[in-house]
Coordinates of C-alpha atoms and ligand atoms in Angstrom, one line a residue:
X1 CA 33.1 3.0 7.8
X2 CA 32.3 3.3 11.7
X3 CA 35.0 4.5 14.0
X4 CA 36.4 7.0 11.3
X5 CA 35.9 10.7 12.0
X6 CA 34.2 12.5 9.3
X7 CA 33.9 15.7 11.5
X8 CA 32.1 18.5 9.7
X9 CA 30.1 16.2 7.6
X10 CA 26.6 15.4 8.7
X11 CA 25.5 11.8 8.2
X12 CA 22.3 11.5 6.2
X13 CA 20.4 9.7 8.9
X14 CA 21.1 12.7 11.5
X15 CA 19.9 15.2 8.8
X16 CA 16.9 13.2 8.1
X17 CA 16.1 12.8 11.9
X18 CA 16.4 16.7 12.3
X19 CA 14.2 17.3 9.4
X20 CA 11.5 14.8 10.4
X21 CA 11.5 16.3 13.9
X22 CA 11.0 19.8 12.3
X23 CA 8.3 18.2 10.1
X24 CA 6.6 16.8 13.2
X25 CA 6.4 20.2 14.9
X26 CA 4.9 21.9 11.7
X27 CA 2.1 19.4 10.5
X28 CA 0.1 20.5 7.6
X29 CA -3.2 21.4 9.3
X30 CA -6.6 21.1 7.8
X31 CA -8.4 18.5 5.8
X32 CA -11.0 18.3 2.9
X33 CA -13.3 15.8 1.4
X34 CA -12.5 14.8 -2.2
X35 CA -13.9 12.5 -4.7
X36 CA -11.9 9.3 -5.3
X37 CA -11.0 10.6 -8.7
X38 CA -9.2 13.6 -7.2
X39 CA -7.7 11.6 -4.2
X40 CA -4.7 10.0 -5.9
X41 CA -1.3 11.0 -4.2
X42 CA -3.3 12.4 -1.2
X43 CA -2.9 11.5 2.4
X44 CA -5.9 10.1 4.3
X45 CA -6.7 12.4 7.1
X46 CA -9.0 9.8 8.9
X47 CA -9.1 6.1 9.1
X48 CA -11.1 4.4 6.4
X49 CA -13.6 2.4 8.3
X50 CA -15.5 -0.3 6.4
X51 CA -19.3 0.5 6.3
X52 CA -20.2 -2.9 5.1
X53 CA -18.9 -6.5 5.2
X54 CA -16.9 -7.7 2.2
X55 CA -18.0 -9.7 0.5
X56 CA -21.5 -8.5 1.5
X57 CA -23.0 -12.0 1.1
X58 CA -21.7 -15.4 0.6
X59 CA -20.8 -15.9 -3.2
X60 CA -19.3 -18.4 -5.5
X61 CA -15.7 -18.4 -6.3
X62 CA -16.1 -20.5 -9.4
X63 CA -18.6 -21.2 -12.3
X64 CA -20.1 -24.5 -11.1
X65 CA -22.9 -25.9 -9.1
X66 CA -24.1 -24.9 -5.5
X67 CA -25.4 -27.5 -3.2
X68 CA -26.0 -28.4 0.4
X69 CA -23.4 -31.0 1.2
X70 CA -25.4 -32.6 4.1
X71 CA -28.3 -33.3 1.8
X72 CA -26.2 -35.0 -0.9
X73 CA -26.4 -38.7 -0.8
X74 CA -24.0 -39.3 -3.7
X75 CA -26.7 -39.6 -6.4
X76 CA -27.1 -37.0 -9.2
X77 CA -29.0 -33.8 -8.3
X78 CA -31.5 -31.9 -10.4
X79 CA -30.8 -28.2 -11.3
X80 CA -33.5 -26.1 -9.7
X81 CA -32.4 -22.6 -10.5
X82 CA -29.6 -20.7 -12.4
X83 CA -27.8 -18.0 -10.5
X84 CA -25.9 -15.2 -12.5
X85 CA -23.9 -12.5 -10.8
X86 CA -26.0 -9.5 -9.9
X87 CA -29.1 -11.6 -9.3
X88 CA -31.1 -12.5 -6.3
X89 CA -31.4 -16.2 -5.8
X90 CA -34.3 -18.3 -4.5
X91 CA -33.8 -20.3 -1.3
X92 CA -32.3 -23.8 -2.6
X93 CA -34.8 -26.4 -3.0
X94 CA -33.9 -29.4 -0.9
X95 CA -32.4 -32.2 -2.7
X96 CA -31.4 -30.1 -5.7
X97 CA -28.5 -27.9 -6.9
X98 CA -28.2 -24.6 -8.4
X99 CA -26.2 -23.7 -11.5
X100 CA -24.0 -20.6 -10.1
X101 CA -21.5 -18.4 -11.7
X102 CA -18.4 -16.6 -10.2
X103 CA -19.5 -13.7 -8.0
X104 CA -23.0 -14.7 -7.8
X105 CA -24.8 -14.9 -4.4
X106 CA -25.0 -18.4 -2.8
X107 CA -28.7 -19.2 -2.4
X108 CA -29.9 -19.8 1.3
X109 CA -29.7 -23.4 2.1
X110 CA -26.5 -24.1 -0.1
X111 CA -23.2 -24.4 1.4
X112 CA -20.7 -25.5 -1.2
X113 CA -19.8 -25.1 -4.6
X114 CA -18.3 -27.6 -7.0
X115 CA -16.6 -26.3 -10.2
X116 CA -18.1 -27.0 -13.4
X117 CA -14.9 -28.9 -14.6
X118 CA -15.4 -31.6 -11.9
X119 CA -19.1 -32.6 -12.7
X120 CA -20.7 -34.7 -15.3
X121 CA -24.2 -33.9 -16.7
X122 CA -26.6 -36.9 -17.2
X123 CA -29.0 -37.0 -20.1
X124 CA -31.8 -35.9 -18.1
X125 CA -29.9 -32.7 -16.9
X126 CA -29.0 -34.0 -13.5
X127 CA -25.7 -33.1 -12.1
X128 CA -23.1 -35.9 -11.1
X129 CA -20.8 -34.8 -8.4
X130 CA -17.6 -36.8 -7.7
X131 CA -16.3 -37.4 -4.2
X132 CA -14.8 -35.9 -2.2
X133 CA -16.6 -32.6 -1.6
X134 CA -15.6 -30.4 1.1
X135 CA -18.0 -28.3 3.1
X136 CA -17.7 -24.8 2.3
X137 CA -15.6 -25.3 -0.8
X138 CA -15.4 -22.5 -3.3
X139 CA -17.6 -20.2 -1.3
X140 CA -16.4 -16.8 -0.3
X141 CA -18.1 -16.3 3.0
X142 CA -19.7 -13.0 4.0
X143 CA -17.1 -10.8 5.7
X144 CA -14.3 -13.0 4.8
X145 CA -12.1 -10.1 3.5
X146 CA -13.5 -7.4 5.7
X147 CA -16.0 -6.9 8.5
X148 CA -18.1 -3.8 8.9
X149 CA -16.4 -1.6 11.3
X150 CA -12.8 -2.6 10.4
X151 CA -10.3 0.1 10.0
X152 CA -9.2 -0.7 6.6
X153 CA -6.6 2.1 6.1
X154 CA -5.0 4.2 9.0
X155 CA -5.0 8.0 8.8
X156 CA -1.7 9.0 7.2
X157 CA -1.9 6.6 4.4
X158 CA -1.0 7.9 1.1
X159 CA -3.6 7.1 -1.5
X160 CA -2.7 5.5 -4.8
X161 CA -4.7 3.1 -7.2
X162 CA -4.8 0.2 -4.7
X163 CA -6.1 2.4 -1.8
X164 CA -8.5 4.1 -4.2
X165 CA -9.7 0.7 -5.5
X166 CA -10.2 -0.5 -2.0
X167 CA -12.3 2.5 -0.9
X168 CA -14.4 2.0 -4.0
X169 CA -15.1 -1.6 -3.1
X170 CA -16.4 -0.3 0.2
X171 CA -18.8 1.9 -1.7
X172 CA -17.0 5.1 -0.5
X173 CA -17.2 7.8 -3.1
X174 CA -15.4 10.6 -1.1
X175 CA -12.4 10.5 1.3
X176 CA -11.2 12.9 3.8
X177 CA -7.7 13.9 3.0
X178 CA -5.0 16.3 4.2
X179 CA -5.2 19.7 2.7
X180 CA -2.7 20.2 -0.2
X181 CA 0.6 21.6 0.9
X182 CA 1.4 24.8 -0.9
X183 CA 5.0 24.4 -2.0
X184 CA 6.9 27.3 -3.8
X185 CA 9.8 26.2 -6.2
X186 CA 12.5 28.8 -6.7
X187 CA 15.5 28.3 -8.9
X188 CA 18.4 30.6 -8.1
X189 CA 21.2 31.3 -10.5
X190 CA 22.1 34.3 -12.9
X191 CA 23.0 31.6 -15.5
X192 CA 19.5 30.2 -15.8
X193 CA 17.1 30.3 -18.8
X194 CA 13.8 28.6 -19.2
X195 CA 13.4 26.3 -22.2
X196 CA 12.0 27.8 -25.2
X197 CA 14.2 30.9 -25.0
X198 CA 17.6 31.4 -26.6
X199 CA 20.7 30.6 -24.5
X200 CA 22.9 33.6 -24.2
X201 CA 26.6 33.4 -23.4
X202 CA 27.4 31.6 -20.2
X203 CA 23.8 30.6 -19.8
X204 CA 22.1 27.1 -19.2
X205 CA 18.6 25.9 -19.2
X206 CA 16.9 25.6 -16.0
X207 CA 16.2 21.8 -15.4
X208 CA 15.7 21.8 -11.6
X209 CA 12.3 24.0 -11.9
X210 CA 10.6 21.4 -14.1
X211 CA 12.0 18.4 -12.2
X212 CA 10.8 19.8 -8.8
X213 CA 7.5 21.1 -10.1
X214 CA 6.4 17.7 -11.6
X215 CA 7.7 15.8 -8.7
X216 CA 5.7 17.9 -6.1
X217 CA 2.6 17.6 -8.2
X218 CA 3.0 13.9 -7.9
X219 CA 3.4 14.2 -4.2
X220 CA -0.1 15.8 -4.2
X221 CA 1.3 19.4 -3.6
X222 CA -0.2 22.5 -5.0
X223 CA 3.0 24.2 -6.6
X224 CA 3.7 27.8 -6.6
X225 CA 6.1 28.4 -9.3
X226 CA 8.4 31.3 -8.2
X227 CA 10.5 31.2 -11.2
X228 CA 14.3 32.0 -11.6
X229 CA 15.7 34.2 -8.9
X230 CA 18.8 36.0 -9.7
X231 CA 21.9 35.9 -7.5
X232 CA 21.3 39.0 -5.6
X233 CA 20.6 39.5 -1.9
X234 CA 17.9 42.2 -2.4
X235 CA 16.0 40.2 -4.9
X236 CA 16.3 37.1 -2.7
X237 CA 14.7 39.0 0.2
X238 CA 11.8 40.4 -2.1
X239 CA 11.3 36.9 -3.6
X240 CA 11.2 35.0 -0.2
X241 CA 9.0 37.9 1.1
X242 CA 6.4 37.4 -1.5
X243 CA 5.9 33.7 -0.5
X244 CA 4.4 34.3 2.7
X245 CA 1.4 32.1 2.1
X246 CA 3.0 28.9 1.3
X247 CA 3.8 26.0 3.6
X248 CA 7.5 25.4 2.2
X249 CA 9.8 26.9 -0.1
X250 CA 12.2 24.6 -2.0
X251 CA 14.9 26.6 -3.7
X252 CA 17.8 25.2 -5.7
X253 CA 21.2 26.4 -6.2
X254 CA 23.4 29.1 -4.4
X255 CA 23.6 26.9 -1.1
X256 CA 27.6 26.3 -1.2
X257 CA 29.1 28.5 1.3
X258 CA 30.4 30.5 -1.4
X259 CA 30.2 34.3 -2.2
X260 CA 27.0 33.7 -3.9
X261 CA 25.2 32.3 -0.9
X262 CA 22.1 34.9 -1.0
X263 CA 19.7 32.3 0.3
X264 CA 21.7 31.8 3.4
X265 CA 22.2 35.5 3.9
X266 CA 18.5 36.2 3.6
X267 CA 17.5 33.5 6.1
X268 CA 20.1 34.6 8.5
X269 CA 18.6 38.1 8.4
X270 CA 15.0 37.4 8.7
X271 CA 14.5 33.9 10.0
X272 CA 16.6 31.1 10.9
X273 CA 19.5 29.4 9.0
X274 CA 20.9 25.9 9.4
X275 CA 23.6 25.0 6.8
X276 CA 24.7 21.4 6.6
X277 CA 27.5 19.7 5.0
X278 CA 26.1 16.2 4.4
X279 CA 28.2 13.1 4.2
X280 CA 26.6 12.1 0.9
X281 CA 27.7 12.5 -2.8
X282 CA 26.0 14.1 -4.7
X283 CA 24.3 16.6 -2.6
X284 CA 26.8 17.8 0.0
X285 CA 25.4 21.1 0.8
X286 CA 21.9 21.8 2.1
X287 CA 20.4 24.7 3.6
X288 CA 17.3 24.6 5.7
X289 CA 15.6 27.0 8.0
X290 CA 12.8 29.6 7.6
X291 CA 12.1 33.1 6.4
X292 CA 9.7 35.1 8.5
X293 CA 8.2 31.8 9.7
X294 CA 7.8 29.9 6.4
X295 CA 10.0 26.9 6.3
X296 CA 12.6 26.9 3.5
X297 CA 14.7 23.8 2.1
X298 CA 17.7 25.0 -0.1
X299 CA 18.9 22.2 -2.2
X300 CA 22.2 22.2 -4.2
X301 CA 21.8 23.3 -7.7
X302 CA 23.5 20.5 -9.6
X303 CA 20.4 18.6 -11.0
X304 CA 21.6 15.1 -9.7
X305 CA 22.2 16.8 -6.3
X306 CA 18.8 18.2 -6.5
X307 CA 17.3 14.7 -7.3
X308 CA 19.2 12.9 -4.4
X309 CA 18.6 15.6 -1.8
X310 CA 15.0 16.1 -2.5
X311 CA 14.4 12.3 -2.8
X312 CA 16.1 11.4 0.4
X313 CA 15.5 14.4 2.6
X314 CA 13.0 16.9 1.3
X315 CA 10.5 14.3 0.2
X316 CA 10.3 12.5 3.5
X317 CA 10.1 15.8 5.3
X318 CA 7.1 16.9 3.3
X319 CA 5.3 13.5 3.7
X320 CA 5.8 13.7 7.6
X321 CA 4.2 17.1 7.5
X322 CA 1.3 15.5 6.0
X323 CA 1.3 12.8 8.8
X324 CA 2.6 10.0 6.7
X325 CA 4.4 7.5 9.0
X326 CA 6.6 5.4 6.6
X327 CA 8.6 8.0 4.8
X328 CA 11.7 6.1 4.1
X329 CA 12.2 4.6 0.6
X330 CA 12.3 0.8 0.4
X331 CA 15.8 -0.4 -0.8
X332 CA 17.1 -3.9 -0.9
X333 CA 20.5 -5.7 -1.0
X334 CA 21.7 -6.3 -4.6
X335 CA 25.1 -7.6 -5.7
X336 CA 27.5 -5.1 -7.3
X337 CA 28.2 -5.4 -10.9
X338 CA 31.3 -3.2 -10.5
X339 CA 34.2 -2.7 -8.2
X340 CA 34.8 0.3 -5.9
X341 CA 38.4 0.5 -5.0
X342 CA 38.6 3.8 -3.2
X343 CA 36.8 4.3 0.1
X344 CA 35.0 7.5 0.2
X345 CA 34.4 10.1 2.9
X346 CA 31.0 10.7 2.0
X347 CA 28.1 7.9 1.1
X348 CA 27.6 7.9 -2.6
X349 CA 24.3 7.5 -4.3
X350 CA 25.1 6.1 -7.8
X351 CA 22.6 6.4 -10.5
X352 CA 22.3 2.9 -11.5
X353 CA 20.5 0.0 -13.2
X354 CA 20.1 -3.6 -12.7
X355 CA 21.5 -5.9 -15.3
X356 CA 21.5 -9.5 -14.9
X357 CA 20.6 -9.0 -11.3
X358 CA 23.6 -6.9 -10.6
X359 CA 23.9 -3.1 -10.0
X360 CA 25.5 -1.3 -12.9
X361 CA 26.2 2.5 -12.4
X362 CA 26.0 5.0 -15.2
X363 CA 29.5 5.7 -16.4
X364 CA 29.3 9.4 -15.7
X365 CA 28.3 10.2 -12.0
X366 CA 28.9 13.8 -12.2
X367 CA 26.3 15.7 -10.1
X368 CA 25.5 17.9 -13.0
X369 CA 24.4 14.9 -15.2
X370 CA 20.6 14.4 -15.0
X371 CA 20.9 12.0 -17.9
X372 CA 22.4 9.5 -15.5
X373 CA 19.2 9.4 -13.5
X374 CA 17.1 9.2 -16.7
X375 CA 19.1 6.1 -17.6
X376 CA 19.0 4.5 -14.1
X377 CA 16.5 2.6 -12.4
X378 CA 17.6 3.4 -8.9
X379 CA 20.0 4.9 -6.4
X380 CA 22.8 2.4 -5.4
X381 CA 24.3 3.3 -2.1
X382 CA 28.0 2.9 -1.5
X383 CA 28.8 3.3 2.1
X384 CA 31.4 5.8 3.3
X385 CA 34.7 4.2 4.1
X386 CA 34.0 1.1 2.2
X387 CA 35.4 -0.9 -1.0
X388 CA 33.4 -3.2 -3.1
X389 CA 34.3 -6.2 -5.1
X390 CA 32.0 -7.6 -7.8
X391 CA 29.2 -9.6 -6.2
X392 CA 29.5 -7.7 -2.9
X393 CA 26.2 -6.6 -1.7
X394 CA 25.0 -3.0 -1.7
X395 CA 21.5 -1.3 -1.1
X396 CA 19.6 -0.3 -4.2
X397 CA 16.7 2.1 -3.9
X398 CA 14.3 2.0 -7.0
X399 CA 13.6 5.5 -8.3
X400 CA 10.0 4.4 -8.2
X401 CA 10.3 4.4 -4.4
X402 CA 11.2 8.1 -4.3
X403 CA 9.5 9.6 -7.3
X404 CA 5.8 9.3 -6.4
Ligands
AMP1 P1 25.1 26.4 -7.2 O1 24.5 25.3 -6.2 O2 24.2 27.5 -7.5 O3 26.6 26.7 -6.9 O4 24.9 25.5 -8.6 C1 25.8 24.4 -8.8 C2 25.9 24.0 -10.3 O5 24.4 23.5 -10.6 C3 26.1 25.0 -11.1 O6 26.8 24.3 -12.3 C4 24.8 25.6 -11.6 O7 24.9 26.1 -12.9 C5 23.9 24.4 -11.7 N1 22.6 24.7 -11.5 C6 22.1 25.6 -10.4 N2 20.7 25.5 -10.5 C7 20.4 24.9 -11.7 C8 19.2 24.6 -12.4 N3 17.9 25.2 -11.9 N4 19.1 23.9 -13.4 C9 20.3 23.4 -14.0 N5 21.5 23.5 -13.4 C10 21.5 24.4 -12.2
MG2 MG1 24.1 29.1 -8.3

């Protein structure tokens, strides 16, 4: 793969580097405080600092009996109190033990817990412990998980169920998050019709609009639905001009250097245009630039191309503008369950599944076929200039890595 000149085609890494550099110089400014219930998918603007120790006090990890190990001489101990979760215990009476349940506070004076399965109860109710007991066993010490003042999540963390649960465990009800980016979605193409309307001759339904709007919403964006744009320069100008208050315009279609490249034309006139032929398949043509200062990313129109270019380029760009550090999707090496005999000039992102631990591509990899991605569980990366035999390893990027 290396050493081969694919001049004219831009490697994905280079395109991503350039996009991330652009993102870095145009961070989404401003933040707001939102309740946890509204923070899913948003990006933390300030580090989350623990306001208390976790656990806040020592407590029992088991249902059992708490005792002070140094006081125990091997004889059975009387039970002097019963401590349920959510109650405040008395200090432990010397020479006794306490019945205790999981999550209940350890009484002052106790230092160890024996689980109930390991003790025997005498007829008089005394508890017979068996050797050996270890000091501190089954006790979750104060601050064992987190100390007050710890930075638990850095600024730039994307918030999901786990982070929100963690914030809740610290008693935090609101978080400071980055302002929602306003992202306009524009579908270009004379042939496009919205679902629910009848199809005329030569027309197809607009799939990209729904794909991108739902995706952007999952990414925590406020979406401006700019509808369908006809293939016409004057209308393209007007449409772009009407979107001056957004942080990003994502358009689909009309980016191949063809006669109907109105997006490129409009950007060239009133902004800045960069056109890339990416060394990937699907998703070769990509336009980026700005229209009167508003950043624009023009994705190719075929739905599977839209998916791949949005997922691998536009999504990381957007997240980086929000201050997210780790924007690349995780992928892992998996054995091919297919052969690849013809080395390609472009890196292919096959819509594929894992079957019996092997990567199996959808039979129809045409860039127009969104059904391939609905069937798939991930994108399988076949590097440029390579062939694959069954069992050879290739990178598999789960779709879940890019969709949220
Ligand atoms: P274009 O990039 O405009 O040349 O479009 C490439 C292919 O994608 C053509 O077959 C278009 O009809 C199709 N296409 C463009 N936009 C959409 C869309 N929003 N939904 C479905 N197909 C589209
Ligand atoms: Mg078009």
